[in-house]
Coordinates of C-alpha atoms in Angstrom, one line a residue:
M1 CA -51.5 -2.8 0.9
A2 CA -48.5 -3.6 3.1
T3 CA -47.1 -0.9 5.4
F4 CA -43.4 -0.6 6.1
V5 CA -41.1 1.9 7.8
H6 CA -37.8 3.2 6.5
L7 CA -35.3 4.8 9.0
T8 CA -33.2 7.6 7.7
P9 CA -31.4 10.8 9.0
G10 CA -33.8 13.7 9.5
A11 CA -31.7 15.8 7.1
H12 CA -33.2 13.7 4.2
A13 CA -36.8 14.3 5.3
A14 CA -37.5 17.3 3.0
A15 CA -36.1 15.6 -0.1
I16 CA -38.1 12.4 0.6
R17 CA -41.3 14.4 0.9
R18 CA -40.6 16.0 -2.5
S19 CA -39.5 13.0 -4.5
G20 CA -39.6 9.8 -2.5
I21 CA -36.8 7.5 -1.4
K22 CA -33.9 7.0 -3.8
A23 CA -32.5 3.6 -4.5
R24 CA -29.0 3.4 -2.9
G25 CA -26.1 1.1 -2.4
E26 CA -24.6 -1.7 -4.6
R27 CA -27.9 -3.5 -4.7
G28 CA -29.8 -0.4 -5.8
G29 CA -32.8 -0.4 -3.5
V30 CA -34.3 0.6 -0.2
Y31 CA -34.2 -1.2 3.2
L32 CA -37.5 -1.4 5.0
F33 CA -39.2 -3.1 7.9
P34 CA -42.9 -4.0 8.4
V35 CA -45.0 -2.0 10.8
V36 CA -46.1 -4.4 13.5
A37 CA -47.8 -4.1 16.9
S38 CA -44.5 -3.9 18.7
Y39 CA -42.9 -0.5 18.5
A40 CA -39.5 -1.8 19.5
L41 CA -39.6 -4.5 16.9
T42 CA -40.7 -2.1 14.1
H43 CA -38.0 0.4 14.9
Q44 CA -35.3 -2.2 16.0
W45 CA -32.7 -0.7 13.6
L46 CA -32.8 2.7 15.1
R47 CA -29.9 2.6 17.6
E48 CA -27.7 0.6 15.2
L49 CA -28.2 3.2 12.4
A50 CA -27.9 6.1 14.9
R51 CA -24.4 5.1 15.9
R52 CA -23.0 5.2 12.4
P53 CA -21.2 8.2 10.9
G54 CA -23.5 10.8 9.3
P55 CA -26.2 13.3 10.2
R56 CA -27.6 13.0 13.6
G57 CA -31.3 12.4 14.4
I58 CA -33.3 9.6 12.8
V59 CA -36.8 9.9 11.4
A60 CA -39.3 7.1 10.3
V61 CA -40.7 7.2 6.8
Q62 CA -43.9 5.2 6.5
V63 CA -44.3 3.5 3.1
R64 CA -47.2 1.5 1.7
L65 CA -46.6 -1.0 -1.1
P66 CA -48.9 -3.3 -3.0
D67 CA -49.3 -6.7 -1.4
G68 CA -47.8 -8.4 -4.5
E69 CA -44.7 -6.2 -4.6
P70 CA -41.5 -8.4 -4.9
V71 CA -39.2 -7.9 -2.0
A72 CA -36.5 -9.9 -0.2
V73 CA -36.8 -10.7 3.5
G74 CA -34.4 -12.3 6.0
R75 CA -31.6 -11.7 8.5
Y76 CA -28.9 -9.2 7.6
G77 CA -25.7 -10.6 6.3
R78 CA -27.4 -13.9 5.2
S79 CA -29.2 -15.2 2.2
Q80 CA -32.7 -13.8 2.0
D81 CA -35.9 -15.2 0.5
E82 CA -37.6 -13.4 -2.4
V83 CA -41.3 -13.1 -1.5
T84 CA -44.1 -10.6 -1.9
A85 CA -44.6 -7.6 0.4
A86 CA -47.6 -9.2 2.1
E87 CA -45.7 -12.5 2.7
A88 CA -42.8 -10.5 4.2
V89 CA -45.2 -8.8 6.7
R90 CA -46.7 -12.2 7.6
R91 CA -43.3 -13.8 8.3
V92 CA -42.2 -11.0 10.5
R93 CA -45.5 -11.0 12.5
E94 CA -45.3 -14.7 13.0
S95 CA -41.7 -14.7 14.0
G96 CA -42.1 -12.0 16.7
D97 CA -38.8 -11.4 18.6
G98 CA -37.3 -14.0 16.4
A99 CA -37.3 -11.3 13.6
L100 CA -34.7 -9.2 15.5
G101 CA -31.9 -8.5 13.0
W102 CA -34.2 -9.1 10.0
E103 CA -34.7 -6.6 7.1
V104 CA -36.8 -6.2 4.0
F105 CA -35.2 -5.1 0.8
L106 CA -37.1 -3.4 -2.0
P107 CA -35.0 -3.6 -5.2
R108 CA -36.1 -0.2 -6.5
A109 CA -36.8 3.4 -5.4
V110 CA -39.9 4.4 -3.4
A111 CA -42.1 6.8 -5.3
R112 CA -43.4 10.0 -3.8
D113 CA -47.0 8.8 -3.7
E114 CA -45.9 5.6 -1.8
V115 CA -44.6 7.7 1.1
R116 CA -47.5 8.2 3.6
R117 CA -45.8 10.3 6.2
V118 CA -42.5 11.2 7.8
R119 CA -42.5 11.2 11.6
A120 CA -40.2 11.6 14.6
V121 CA -39.2 8.5 16.5
R122 CA -37.9 7.9 20.0
Q123 CA -34.1 7.6 19.7
V124 CA -33.7 4.8 22.3
A125 CA -35.4 1.9 20.6
G126 CA -33.6 -1.1 19.1
W127 CA -30.3 -2.8 19.6
R128 CA -26.6 -1.9 18.9
Y129 CA -23.9 -4.0 17.3
F130 CA -26.2 -7.1 17.0
P131 CA -29.5 -8.4 18.5
G132 CA -29.0 -9.5 22.0
A133 CA -25.8 -7.6 22.5
H134 CA -27.0 -5.9 25.6
G135 CA -25.6 -7.7 28.7
V136 CA -23.0 -9.6 26.6
A137 CA -19.3 -8.7 27.4
P138 CA -17.8 -7.1 24.3
C139 CA -14.9 -8.8 22.5
V140 CA -11.8 -6.7 22.9
C141 CA -9.5 -8.4 20.4
A142 CA -7.7 -6.2 17.9
G143 CA -10.1 -7.4 15.1
C144 CA -13.2 -6.2 17.0
V145 CA -12.0 -3.0 18.8
Q146 CA -10.5 -0.7 16.2
P147 CA -8.0 1.9 17.7
G148 CA -9.3 5.4 17.5
T149 CA -13.0 4.5 17.6
Y150 CA -15.2 6.0 20.4
G151 CA -14.5 4.4 23.8
S152 CA -12.0 1.9 22.4
R153 CA -9.1 3.0 24.6
R154 CA -11.2 2.9 27.8
L155 CA -12.7 -0.5 26.9
R156 CA -9.3 -2.0 26.2
E157 CA -7.9 -0.6 29.5
R158 CA -10.9 -1.9 31.5
R159 CA -10.9 -5.3 29.8
P160 CA -7.4 -6.0 28.4
H161 CA -7.3 -8.8 25.9
P162 CA -4.8 -11.5 26.9
M163 CA -3.2 -11.5 23.4
D164 CA -4.0 -8.0 21.9
G165 CA -3.4 -5.7 24.8
P166 CA -3.1 -2.8 25.4
A167 CA 0.6 -3.6 26.1
P168 CA 1.9 -3.1 29.7
A169 CA 3.9 0.1 30.4
S170 CA 7.5 0.2 29.2
R171 CA 9.0 -0.1 32.7
V172 CA 6.9 -3.2 33.3
L173 CA 8.1 -4.8 30.1
L174 CA 11.7 -3.9 30.9
A175 CA 11.4 -5.7 34.3
R176 CA 9.9 -8.7 32.6
L177 CA 12.7 -8.7 30.1
D178 CA 15.4 -8.6 32.9
R179 CA 13.7 -11.5 34.8
A180 CA 13.4 -13.6 31.7
E181 CA 17.0 -13.2 30.8
A182 CA 18.2 -13.8 34.3
R183 CA 16.3 -17.1 34.4
A184 CA 17.2 -18.0 30.8
D185 CA 13.4 -18.4 30.3
T186 CA 13.0 -18.3 26.5
G187 CA 9.2 -18.7 26.7
A188 CA 8.9 -15.6 28.9
L189 CA 11.3 -13.8 26.7
R190 CA 9.2 -14.5 23.6
D191 CA 6.0 -13.4 25.4
T192 CA 7.6 -10.2 26.5
L193 CA 8.8 -9.5 22.9
R194 CA 5.3 -10.1 21.6
W195 CA 4.0 -7.4 23.9
Y196 CA 6.8 -5.1 22.7
G197 CA 5.4 -5.6 19.2
L198 CA 2.2 -3.8 20.3
R199 CA 4.1 -0.6 21.1
R200 CA 4.9 2.0 18.5
R201 CA 8.3 2.8 20.0
G202 CA 10.7 0.9 22.3
P203 CA 14.3 0.7 23.6
V204 CA 16.0 -0.7 20.4
E205 CA 19.4 -0.5 22.1
R206 CA 18.1 -2.7 24.9
L207 CA 16.6 -5.3 22.6
A208 CA 19.4 -5.3 20.0
P209 CA 21.6 -7.9 21.8
L210 CA 18.8 -10.4 21.5
A211 CA 19.6 -10.6 17.8
A212 CA 22.4 -13.0 18.9
H213 CA 20.2 -15.0 21.2
P214 CA 20.8 -18.8 20.8
D215 CA 17.0 -19.5 20.5
A216 CA 15.7 -18.9 17.0
G217 CA 12.2 -18.4 18.3
V218 CA 13.4 -15.4 20.3
R219 CA 15.1 -13.9 17.2
R220 CA 11.9 -14.4 15.1
E221 CA 9.8 -12.7 17.8
L222 CA 12.4 -9.9 17.9
A223 CA 11.9 -9.2 14.2
R224 CA 8.1 -9.1 14.6
A225 CA 8.4 -6.8 17.7
V226 CA 10.5 -4.0 16.1
A227 CA 9.0 -4.1 12.6
G228 CA 6.3 -1.6 13.4
W229 CA 8.6 0.8 15.4
S230 CA 9.6 4.2 14.2
T231 CA 12.5 4.3 16.7
P232 CA 15.9 5.1 15.2
G233 CA 17.9 1.9 15.0
A234 CA 15.0 -0.4 14.1
D235 CA 16.0 -0.7 10.4
P236 CA 19.7 -1.7 11.2
L237 CA 18.4 -4.3 13.7
L238 CA 16.1 -5.8 11.1
A239 CA 18.9 -5.8 8.6
A240 CA 21.1 -7.8 11.1
L241 CA 18.3 -10.3 11.6
A242 CA 17.9 -10.6 7.8
G243 CA 21.4 -12.0 7.7
D244 CA 20.6 -14.7 10.3
A245 CA 21.8 -18.2 9.6
D246 CA 18.4 -19.6 10.3
G247 CA 16.1 -19.5 7.3
E248 CA 12.9 -19.3 9.5
V249 CA 14.3 -16.1 11.1
R250 CA 15.0 -14.6 7.7
A251 CA 11.4 -15.5 6.6
S252 CA 10.0 -13.9 9.7
V253 CA 11.9 -10.7 8.9
A254 CA 10.5 -10.8 5.3
E255 CA 6.9 -11.2 6.7
A256 CA 7.4 -8.5 9.4
V257 CA 8.7 -5.8 7.1
A258 CA 6.1 -6.3 4.3
Y259 CA 4.2 -3.2 5.3
R260 CA 7.1 -1.2 6.8
R261 CA 7.2 2.1 4.8
T262 CA 10.9 2.9 5.0
E263 CA 13.5 2.9 2.2
A264 CA 15.7 0.5 4.2
A265 CA 12.8 -2.0 4.5
G266 CA 12.4 -1.9 0.7
D267 CA 16.1 -2.6 0.2
L268 CA 15.8 -5.4 2.7
L269 CA 12.9 -7.0 0.8
A270 CA 15.0 -6.8 -2.4
V271 CA 17.7 -8.8 -0.7
L272 CA 15.3 -11.3 0.9
G273 CA 13.6 -11.8 -2.5
R274 CA 16.9 -13.2 -3.8
D275 CA 17.5 -15.4 -0.7
P276 CA 18.8 -19.0 -1.3
S277 CA 15.8 -20.3 0.7
P278 CA 12.5 -20.7 -1.2
A279 CA 10.6 -20.1 2.0
V280 CA 12.3 -16.7 2.5
R281 CA 11.7 -15.7 -1.2
E282 CA 8.0 -16.7 -0.8
A283 CA 7.7 -14.7 2.4
A284 CA 9.1 -11.6 0.7
V285 CA 6.5 -11.7 -2.1
E286 CA 3.8 -9.9 -0.2
G287 CA 6.0 -7.0 0.7
L288 CA 7.2 -6.7 -2.9
V289 CA 3.7 -6.6 -4.1
E290 CA 2.9 -3.8 -1.6
R291 CA 5.8 -1.7 -2.8
E292 CA 4.6 -1.1 -6.4
T293 CA 8.0 0.3 -7.5
P294 CA 9.9 -0.5 -10.7
A295 CA 12.5 -2.4 -8.8
A296 CA 9.9 -4.5 -6.9
E297 CA 8.0 -5.2 -10.1
A298 CA 11.2 -6.4 -11.8
L299 CA 12.0 -8.7 -8.9
L300 CA 8.4 -10.1 -8.9
A301 CA 8.8 -10.8 -12.6
L302 CA 11.9 -12.9 -11.8
L303 CA 10.1 -14.7 -8.9
A304 CA 7.2 -15.5 -11.2
D305 CA 9.6 -17.9 -12.9
D306 CA 11.2 -19.1 -9.7
P307 CA 12.5 -22.7 -9.7
D308 CA 10.3 -23.4 -6.6
A309 CA 6.6 -24.0 -7.4
S310 CA 5.3 -22.5 -4.1
V311 CA 7.1 -19.2 -4.9
R312 CA 5.6 -19.1 -8.4
T313 CA 2.1 -19.9 -7.0
T314 CA 2.3 -17.1 -4.3
V315 CA 3.4 -14.6 -6.9
A316 CA 0.6 -15.5 -9.2
L317 CA -2.0 -15.3 -6.4
L318 CA -0.9 -12.0 -5.0
T319 CA -0.3 -10.2 -8.3
E320 CA -3.8 -11.3 -9.5
E321 CA -5.3 -9.8 -6.4

């Protein structure tokens, strides 16, 4: 018989003692790990499971399975080998610390008579985030650090990402804007506008004159900067940029307002969806798909038969999704 451990919130202990471990998740089974000589390796998933939402306090459920029981073993998030329970135990023992991040999946429920005992475990064993994460500087990009999660603000303030912020204070950005305009430095101006795009509100009246800036790159960055703002005046500024003579600027406006939830943004997408430039019409498709209104659906039906093949392809792909 092969011995495994299943880690679960203590709130489930009584139900497990009565009726075993239910099969859960899309795969319909139970995650286990072999009991080996190393306590830390056996209970390696403890800290990672403990940091997830749900009841506090993890217990270990000891399970015994027949040696020939079919299971899957391997590292999480990767393809796993289908082997017997005895073979899974052997592979983990031979791998030692190389089995950090491994799991065993039993594609069925665990019966009551297969549960040997439920016991308390020390809540400090194991790794968090990924094996070997301790001592590694965390990534602070917008994709890895989600706003609102525990410690995210402090982490981003302590280790600001060069591209994802947090954005400097408004007074700092205003000073950068003044210096960039005084030197006619379009590169610095675009960089400052990119930082403005990470703020929820900003001085629309101060940025509005940039809609007439001779550099199209500045005008494109201006559209991206104000698209997420709730500041009064943001919609009229975006409407002015949507009438820009440069098609790339109009396309940037269409991309920027795709997820802007205002009535004016919806009207703007309706106009951009009929733009003479195929690139602008294509850029407006995603925003129209997101709207899910009768007017947007009617315009998408027209764009599905657009003379330009790239527009037709984009409509087909996004409407299928």
